[in-house]
XYZ file of C-alpha atoms in Angstrom:
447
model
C 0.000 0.000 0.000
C 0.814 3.336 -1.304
C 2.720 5.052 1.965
C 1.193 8.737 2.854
C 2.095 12.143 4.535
C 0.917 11.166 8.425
C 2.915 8.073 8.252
C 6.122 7.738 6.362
C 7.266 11.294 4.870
C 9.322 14.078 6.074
C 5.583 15.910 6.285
C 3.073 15.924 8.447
C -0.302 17.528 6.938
C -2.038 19.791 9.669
C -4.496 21.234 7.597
C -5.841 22.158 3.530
C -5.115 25.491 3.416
C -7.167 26.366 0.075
C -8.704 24.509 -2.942
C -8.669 25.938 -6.220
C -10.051 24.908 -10.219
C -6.751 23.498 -10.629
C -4.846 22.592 -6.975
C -4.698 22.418 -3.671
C -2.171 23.551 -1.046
C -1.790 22.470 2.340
C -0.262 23.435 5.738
C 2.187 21.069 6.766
C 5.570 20.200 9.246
C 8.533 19.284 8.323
C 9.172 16.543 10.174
C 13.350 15.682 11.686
C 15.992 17.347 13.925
C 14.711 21.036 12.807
C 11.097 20.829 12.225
C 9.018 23.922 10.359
C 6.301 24.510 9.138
C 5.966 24.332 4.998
C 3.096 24.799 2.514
C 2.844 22.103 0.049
C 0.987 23.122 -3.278
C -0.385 20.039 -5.643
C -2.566 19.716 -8.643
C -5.978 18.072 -8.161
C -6.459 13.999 -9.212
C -8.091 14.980 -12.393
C -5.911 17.464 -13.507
C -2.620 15.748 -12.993
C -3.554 13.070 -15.164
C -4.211 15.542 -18.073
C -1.574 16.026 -21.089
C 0.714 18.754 -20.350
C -0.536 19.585 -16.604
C 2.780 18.006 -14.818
C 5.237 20.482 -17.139
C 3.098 23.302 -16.948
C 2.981 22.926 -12.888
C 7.126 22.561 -12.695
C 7.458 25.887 -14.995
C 6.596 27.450 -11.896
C 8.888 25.708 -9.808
C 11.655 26.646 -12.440
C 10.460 30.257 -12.563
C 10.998 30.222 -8.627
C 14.220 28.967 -8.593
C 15.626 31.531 -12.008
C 14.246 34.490 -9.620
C 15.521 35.859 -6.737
C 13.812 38.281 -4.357
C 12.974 38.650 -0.410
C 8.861 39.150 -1.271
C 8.661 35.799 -3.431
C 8.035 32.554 -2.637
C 11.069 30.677 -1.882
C 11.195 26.714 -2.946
C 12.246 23.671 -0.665
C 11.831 21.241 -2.966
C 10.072 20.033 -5.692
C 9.255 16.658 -6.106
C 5.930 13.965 -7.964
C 4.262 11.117 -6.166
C 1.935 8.750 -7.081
C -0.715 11.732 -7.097
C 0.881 14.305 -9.116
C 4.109 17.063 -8.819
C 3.945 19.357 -5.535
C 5.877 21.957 -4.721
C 6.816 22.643 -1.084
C 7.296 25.829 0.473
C 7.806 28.409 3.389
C 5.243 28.827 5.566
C 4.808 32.721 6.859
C 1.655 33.491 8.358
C -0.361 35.747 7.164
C -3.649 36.905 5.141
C -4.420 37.318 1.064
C -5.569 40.758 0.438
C -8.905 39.066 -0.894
C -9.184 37.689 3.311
C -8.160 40.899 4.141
C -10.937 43.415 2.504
C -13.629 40.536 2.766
C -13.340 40.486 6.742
C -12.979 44.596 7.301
C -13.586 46.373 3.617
C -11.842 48.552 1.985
C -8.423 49.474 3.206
C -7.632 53.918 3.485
C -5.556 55.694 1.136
C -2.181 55.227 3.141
C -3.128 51.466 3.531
C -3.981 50.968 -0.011
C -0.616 52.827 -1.697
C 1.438 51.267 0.783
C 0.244 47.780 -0.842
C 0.818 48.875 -4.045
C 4.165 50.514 -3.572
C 5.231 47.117 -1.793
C 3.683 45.532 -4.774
C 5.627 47.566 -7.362
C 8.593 47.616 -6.378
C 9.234 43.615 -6.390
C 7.238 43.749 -9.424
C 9.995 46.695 -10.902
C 12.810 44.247 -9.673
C 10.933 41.119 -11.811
C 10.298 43.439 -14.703
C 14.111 44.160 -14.948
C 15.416 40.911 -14.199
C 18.209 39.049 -16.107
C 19.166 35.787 -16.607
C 23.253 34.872 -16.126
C 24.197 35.842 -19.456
C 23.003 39.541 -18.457
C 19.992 39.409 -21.017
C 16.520 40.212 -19.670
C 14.582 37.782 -18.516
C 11.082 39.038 -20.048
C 9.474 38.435 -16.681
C 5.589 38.769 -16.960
C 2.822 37.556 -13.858
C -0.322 37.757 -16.110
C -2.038 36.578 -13.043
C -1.451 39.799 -10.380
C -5.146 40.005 -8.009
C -5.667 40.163 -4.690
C -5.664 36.577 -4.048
C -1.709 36.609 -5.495
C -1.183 39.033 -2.766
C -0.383 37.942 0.771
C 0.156 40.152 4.245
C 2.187 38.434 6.374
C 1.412 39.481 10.354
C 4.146 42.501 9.988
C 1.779 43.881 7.059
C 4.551 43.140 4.292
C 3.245 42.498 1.084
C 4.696 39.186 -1.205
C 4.084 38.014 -4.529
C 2.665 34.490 -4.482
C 1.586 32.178 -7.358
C 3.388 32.571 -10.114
C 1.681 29.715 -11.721
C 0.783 30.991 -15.571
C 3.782 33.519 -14.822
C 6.167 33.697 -18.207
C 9.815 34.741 -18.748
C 12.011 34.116 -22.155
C 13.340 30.985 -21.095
C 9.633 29.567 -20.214
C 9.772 25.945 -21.911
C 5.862 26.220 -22.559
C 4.399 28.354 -25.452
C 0.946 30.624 -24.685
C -1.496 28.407 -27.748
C -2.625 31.528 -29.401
C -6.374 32.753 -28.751
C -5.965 30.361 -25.121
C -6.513 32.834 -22.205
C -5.382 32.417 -18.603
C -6.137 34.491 -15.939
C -8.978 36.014 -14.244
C -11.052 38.400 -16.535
C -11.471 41.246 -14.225
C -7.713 42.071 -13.989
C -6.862 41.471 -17.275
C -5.662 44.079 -19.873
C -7.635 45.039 -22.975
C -5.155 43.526 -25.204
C -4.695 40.392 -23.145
C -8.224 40.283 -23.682
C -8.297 40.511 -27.277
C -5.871 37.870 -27.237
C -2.889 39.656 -28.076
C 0.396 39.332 -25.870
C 1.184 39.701 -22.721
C 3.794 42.632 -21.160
C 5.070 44.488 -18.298
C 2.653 46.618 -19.515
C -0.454 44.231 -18.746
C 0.738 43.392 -15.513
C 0.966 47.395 -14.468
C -2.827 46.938 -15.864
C -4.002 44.536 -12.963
C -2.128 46.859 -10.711
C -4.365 49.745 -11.503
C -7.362 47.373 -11.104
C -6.113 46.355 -7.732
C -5.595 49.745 -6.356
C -8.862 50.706 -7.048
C -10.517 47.262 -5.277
C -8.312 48.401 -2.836
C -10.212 51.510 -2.114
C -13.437 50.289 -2.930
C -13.680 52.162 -6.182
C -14.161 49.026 -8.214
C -17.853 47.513 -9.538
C -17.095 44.359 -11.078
C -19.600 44.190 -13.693
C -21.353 40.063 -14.973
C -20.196 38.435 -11.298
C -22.361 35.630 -11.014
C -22.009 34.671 -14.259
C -20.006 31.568 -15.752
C -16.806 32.684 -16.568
C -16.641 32.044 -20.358
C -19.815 34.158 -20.655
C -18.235 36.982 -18.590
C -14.711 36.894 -20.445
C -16.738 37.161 -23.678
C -18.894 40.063 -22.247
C -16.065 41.878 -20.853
C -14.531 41.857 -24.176
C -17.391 43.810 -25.336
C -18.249 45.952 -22.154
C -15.804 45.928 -20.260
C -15.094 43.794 -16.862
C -15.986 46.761 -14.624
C -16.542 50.500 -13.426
C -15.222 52.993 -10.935
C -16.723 54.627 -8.783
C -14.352 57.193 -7.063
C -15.335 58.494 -3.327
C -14.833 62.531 -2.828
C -12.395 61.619 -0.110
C -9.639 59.616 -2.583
C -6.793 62.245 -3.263
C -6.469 63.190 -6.762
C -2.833 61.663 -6.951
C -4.014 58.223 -6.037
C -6.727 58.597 -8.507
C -4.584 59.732 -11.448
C -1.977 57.151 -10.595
C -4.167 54.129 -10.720
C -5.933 55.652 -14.209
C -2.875 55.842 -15.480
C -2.350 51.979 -15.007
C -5.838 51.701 -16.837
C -5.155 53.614 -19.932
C -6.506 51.158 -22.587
C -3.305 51.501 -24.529
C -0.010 49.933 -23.038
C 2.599 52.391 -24.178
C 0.063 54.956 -21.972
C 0.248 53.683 -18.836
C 3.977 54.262 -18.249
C 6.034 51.778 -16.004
C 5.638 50.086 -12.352
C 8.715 52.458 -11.579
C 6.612 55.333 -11.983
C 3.747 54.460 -10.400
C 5.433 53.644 -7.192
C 7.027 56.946 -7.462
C 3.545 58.444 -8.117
C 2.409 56.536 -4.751
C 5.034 56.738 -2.835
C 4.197 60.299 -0.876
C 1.002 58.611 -0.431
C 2.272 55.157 1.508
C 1.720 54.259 5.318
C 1.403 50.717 6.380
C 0.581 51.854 9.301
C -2.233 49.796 9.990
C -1.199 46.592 7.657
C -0.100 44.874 10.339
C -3.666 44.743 12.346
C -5.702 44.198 9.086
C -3.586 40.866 8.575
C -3.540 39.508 12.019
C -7.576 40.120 11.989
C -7.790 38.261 8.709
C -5.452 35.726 9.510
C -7.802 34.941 13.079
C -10.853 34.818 10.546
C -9.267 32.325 8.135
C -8.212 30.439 10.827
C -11.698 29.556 12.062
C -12.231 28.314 8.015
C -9.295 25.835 8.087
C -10.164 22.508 6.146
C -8.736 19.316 8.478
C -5.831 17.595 6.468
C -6.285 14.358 4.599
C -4.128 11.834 3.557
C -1.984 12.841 0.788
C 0.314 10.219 -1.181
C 4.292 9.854 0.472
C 6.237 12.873 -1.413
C 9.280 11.844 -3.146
C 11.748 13.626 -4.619
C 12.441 13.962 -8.048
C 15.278 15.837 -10.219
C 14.503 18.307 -12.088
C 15.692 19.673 -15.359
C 18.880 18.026 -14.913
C 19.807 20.450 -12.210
C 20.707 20.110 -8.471
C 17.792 20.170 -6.348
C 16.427 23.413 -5.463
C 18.559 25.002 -2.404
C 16.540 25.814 0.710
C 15.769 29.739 1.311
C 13.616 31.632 3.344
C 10.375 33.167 2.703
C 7.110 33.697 1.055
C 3.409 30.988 0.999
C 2.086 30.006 -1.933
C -1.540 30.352 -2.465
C -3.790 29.236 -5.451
C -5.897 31.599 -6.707
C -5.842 30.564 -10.387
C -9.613 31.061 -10.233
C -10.347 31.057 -14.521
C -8.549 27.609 -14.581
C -11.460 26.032 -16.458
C -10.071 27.203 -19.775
C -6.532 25.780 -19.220
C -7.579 22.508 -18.242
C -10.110 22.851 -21.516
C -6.835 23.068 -23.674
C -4.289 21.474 -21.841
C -2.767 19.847 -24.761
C -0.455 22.230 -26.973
C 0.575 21.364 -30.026
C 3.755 22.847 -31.191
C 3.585 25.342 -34.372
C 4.885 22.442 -37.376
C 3.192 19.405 -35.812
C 0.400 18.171 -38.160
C -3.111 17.731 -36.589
C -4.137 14.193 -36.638
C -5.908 12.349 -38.973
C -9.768 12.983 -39.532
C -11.073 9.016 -39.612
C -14.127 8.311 -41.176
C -17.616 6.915 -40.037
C -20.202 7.644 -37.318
C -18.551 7.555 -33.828
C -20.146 5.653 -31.173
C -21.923 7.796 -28.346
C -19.643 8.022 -25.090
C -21.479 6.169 -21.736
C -22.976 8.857 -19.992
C -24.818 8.994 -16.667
C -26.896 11.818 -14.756
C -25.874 13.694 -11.771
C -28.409 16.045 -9.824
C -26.558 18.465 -7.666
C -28.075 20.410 -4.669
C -26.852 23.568 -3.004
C -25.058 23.787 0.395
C -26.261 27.321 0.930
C -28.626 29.822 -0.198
C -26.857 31.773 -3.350
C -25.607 31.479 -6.690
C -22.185 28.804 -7.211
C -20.594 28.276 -10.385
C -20.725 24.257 -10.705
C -17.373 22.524 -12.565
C -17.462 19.288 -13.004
C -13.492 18.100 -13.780
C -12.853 20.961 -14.845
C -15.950 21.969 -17.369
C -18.079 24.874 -16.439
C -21.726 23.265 -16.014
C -23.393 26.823 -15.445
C -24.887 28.245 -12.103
C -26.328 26.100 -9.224
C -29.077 28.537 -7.781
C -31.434 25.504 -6.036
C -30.889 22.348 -7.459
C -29.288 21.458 -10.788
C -29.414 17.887 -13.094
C -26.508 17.499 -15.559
C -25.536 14.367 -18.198
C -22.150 13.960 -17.806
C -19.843 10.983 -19.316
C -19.551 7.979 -17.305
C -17.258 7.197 -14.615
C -14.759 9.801 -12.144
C -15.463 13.220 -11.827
C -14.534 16.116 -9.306
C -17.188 18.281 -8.929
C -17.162 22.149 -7.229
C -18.977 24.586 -6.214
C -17.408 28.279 -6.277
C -18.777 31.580 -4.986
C -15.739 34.157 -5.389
C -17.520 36.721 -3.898
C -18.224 35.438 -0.568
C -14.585 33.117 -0.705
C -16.821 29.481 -0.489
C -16.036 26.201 -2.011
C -16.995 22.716 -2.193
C -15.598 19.428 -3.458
C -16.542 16.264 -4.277
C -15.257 13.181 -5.814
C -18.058 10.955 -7.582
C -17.938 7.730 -9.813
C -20.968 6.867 -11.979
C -21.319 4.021 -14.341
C -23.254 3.860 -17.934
C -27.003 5.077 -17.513
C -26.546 5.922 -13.620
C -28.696 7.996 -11.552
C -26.166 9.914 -8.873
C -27.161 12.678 -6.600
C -25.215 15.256 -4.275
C -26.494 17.138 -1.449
C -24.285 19.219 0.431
C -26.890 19.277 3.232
C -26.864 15.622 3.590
C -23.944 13.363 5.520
C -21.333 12.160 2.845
C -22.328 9.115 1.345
C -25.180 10.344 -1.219
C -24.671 8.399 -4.561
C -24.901 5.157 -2.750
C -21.647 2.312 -3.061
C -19.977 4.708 -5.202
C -16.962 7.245 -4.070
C -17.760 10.756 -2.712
C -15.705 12.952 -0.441
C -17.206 14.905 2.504
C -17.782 18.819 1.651
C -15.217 21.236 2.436
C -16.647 24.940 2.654
């Protein structure tokens, strides 16, 4: 039998920390003569076994271990099991900014430009990085929101999840017209499918700041997200709304960031400049620790996770231990990566069109019932199946599936594992005790 993290490894799971479209990271302790505490981030069953997933999860780690900078995420090790690739990290307590505004609102002016100054400048130091040869790197995030952003209980600001994050020496190519990201932050001409730049990251900055200060209505929430991408592309993903008591320097600053052109909106150097007379972080420090007290009382008990083993990687010494940063997933519009996980490169041939009238996949039927009064976007493995309101019936092919429930704006999820066979009749009920497709596989919910 396959050994697992509370028995045999060097980890000890205390808790799941998060659960995202596409992985899962966990609280755990190192176990030996110095014990810590680590984070260890992993890609969900179904994903892993899709083409292209493992690679794509490692370009992180390899993007982690090229950059170098006090407010990023710092590997241990990297490493595959019987599960999937993981990535294990330091642990540094601490609060996303999404925890942060959804347990006391919006944060003041000071607050809010000493976040984005923080923000900026490791962002400035990514944007101008170079590789040992002394060309630059080409660093770009394309995934910069506030769930990327952590507090730790000093009210410093680090970069986290760097997860669709590309530099020139990224081994994966962007499949033109495929989109990753979340819709709200992303630039106009990310949108349009064009290419990403320092330029687009500066973008999400702007969009932050003004979430920041509650200036920001998100326009089509509720909706599923391909619907919403393709309506933001035509009305735009939101609208400000600037309060009389907002300086006019924060407000120009953060417009700036939003000019629909890139060559407009200037660089992250001067918009921390623009910011800085602005800054205090006074107060950082007591928004985390409040946030991190709230998100404490939403901790998800650990479960058994495969034994981690080490695994080399790129042909290069293991990654050398370093100090600091957590690693959160946030990749919340992962639906349309796992929809076109397999890339083709530009000169390989599509395959062959074969003739005649394919058979009809097994299906079965799956009826789905809400935890909670409100509106959840329902995936099942990865497929957007629309928005569970009551109660919700779906045909779905036969046999393993992963099905969640997400509602970004109030932070919930739910997860379940399900097997059906040809012509089954399965059920979930969140309200019910585990258990409710009867002999077959579920997990209990974790909101």
């Amino acid at each position: 039998m396959e050994s697992d993290l509370f028995t045999q490894s060097r980890y000890r799971v205390l808790s799941r920390l998060h659960v995202g479209g596409m992985g899962e990271v966990f609280l755990a302790e190192q176990q030996g003569t110095l014990p810590r505490r680590v984070v260890i981030k992993r890609l969900l069953p179904h994903v892993s076994r899709m083409p292209g997933a493992r690679e794509r999860f490692l370009e992180e780690a390899r993007l982690l271990h090229r950059l170098s900078h006090e407010r990023l995420p710092r590997l241990w090790e990297a490493g595959e099991d019987a599960s999937g690739p993981f990535l294990v990290l330091d642990y540094i307590e601490g609060a996303s900014l999404r925890e942060v505004l959804l347990e006391g609102g919006p944060l003041s002016v000071k607050a809010a430009a000493a976040v984005l100054c923080e923000t900026l400048g490791v962002l400035t130091a990514l944007h101008e990085a170079k590789n040992e040869a002394g060309a630059p790197l080409g660093f770009v995030h394309r995934d910069l929101a506030p769930e990327n952003l952590q507090l730790d209980r000093q009210g410093r600001v680090f970069l986290l999840d760097l997860g669709i994050s590309k530099s020139s020496e990224s081994r994966l190519r962007t499949e033109t017209g495929l989109l990753q990201g979340r819709p709200l932050y992303m630039a106009p001409e990310i949108l349009a499918g064009g290419k990403a730049a320092p330029a687009s990251d500066l973008y999400s900055i702007g969009v932050i700041g003004a979430e920041l200060v509650g200036a920001l209505e998100p326009l089509h929430t509720g909706e599923p997200p391909m619907t919403a991408l393709e309506r933001a592309k035509q009305e735009g993903a939101f609208r400000l709304h600037w309060n009389e008591n907002i300086p006019s320097s924060f407000r120009e600053a953060v417009e700036r960031a939003l000019a629909p052109t890139p060559a407009a909106r200037g660089t992250s150097k001067e918009m921390l400049d623009r910011l800085a007379p602005l800054a205090n972080p006074a107060d950082l420090s007591e928004r985390a620790e409040k946030a991190l007290e709230k998100s404490r009382e939403n901790l998800l008990p650990g479960t058994p996770t495969p034994r981690l083993t080490p695994i080399p990687f790129s042909g290069k010494k293991r990654i050398p231990l370093a100090a600091a940063g957590v690693l959160l997933i946030a990749i919340a519009a992962s639906w349309w990566a796992v929809q076109n996980s397999t890339k083709r490169g530009a000169d390989t041939p599509p395959p062959p069109i074969t003739q005649g009238k394919p058979s009809p996949a097994p299906s079965a039927n799956l009826t789905i019932s809400q935890p909670e009064p409100g509106a959840f976007t329902v995936e099942i493995g990865g497929k957007p199946y629309g928005i569970l309101k009551d109660s919700l019936r779906v045909t779905i092919p036969a046999g393993a599936h992963t099905v969640t429930l997400t509602d970004e704006a109030r932070s919930l999820y739910y997860r379940r594992e399900v097997l059906l066979g040809p012509g089954e009749e399965g059920r979930i009920d969140w309200k019910n005790a585990p258990g409710a497709i009867p002999g077959k596989k579920t997990e209990s919910p974790s909101p």
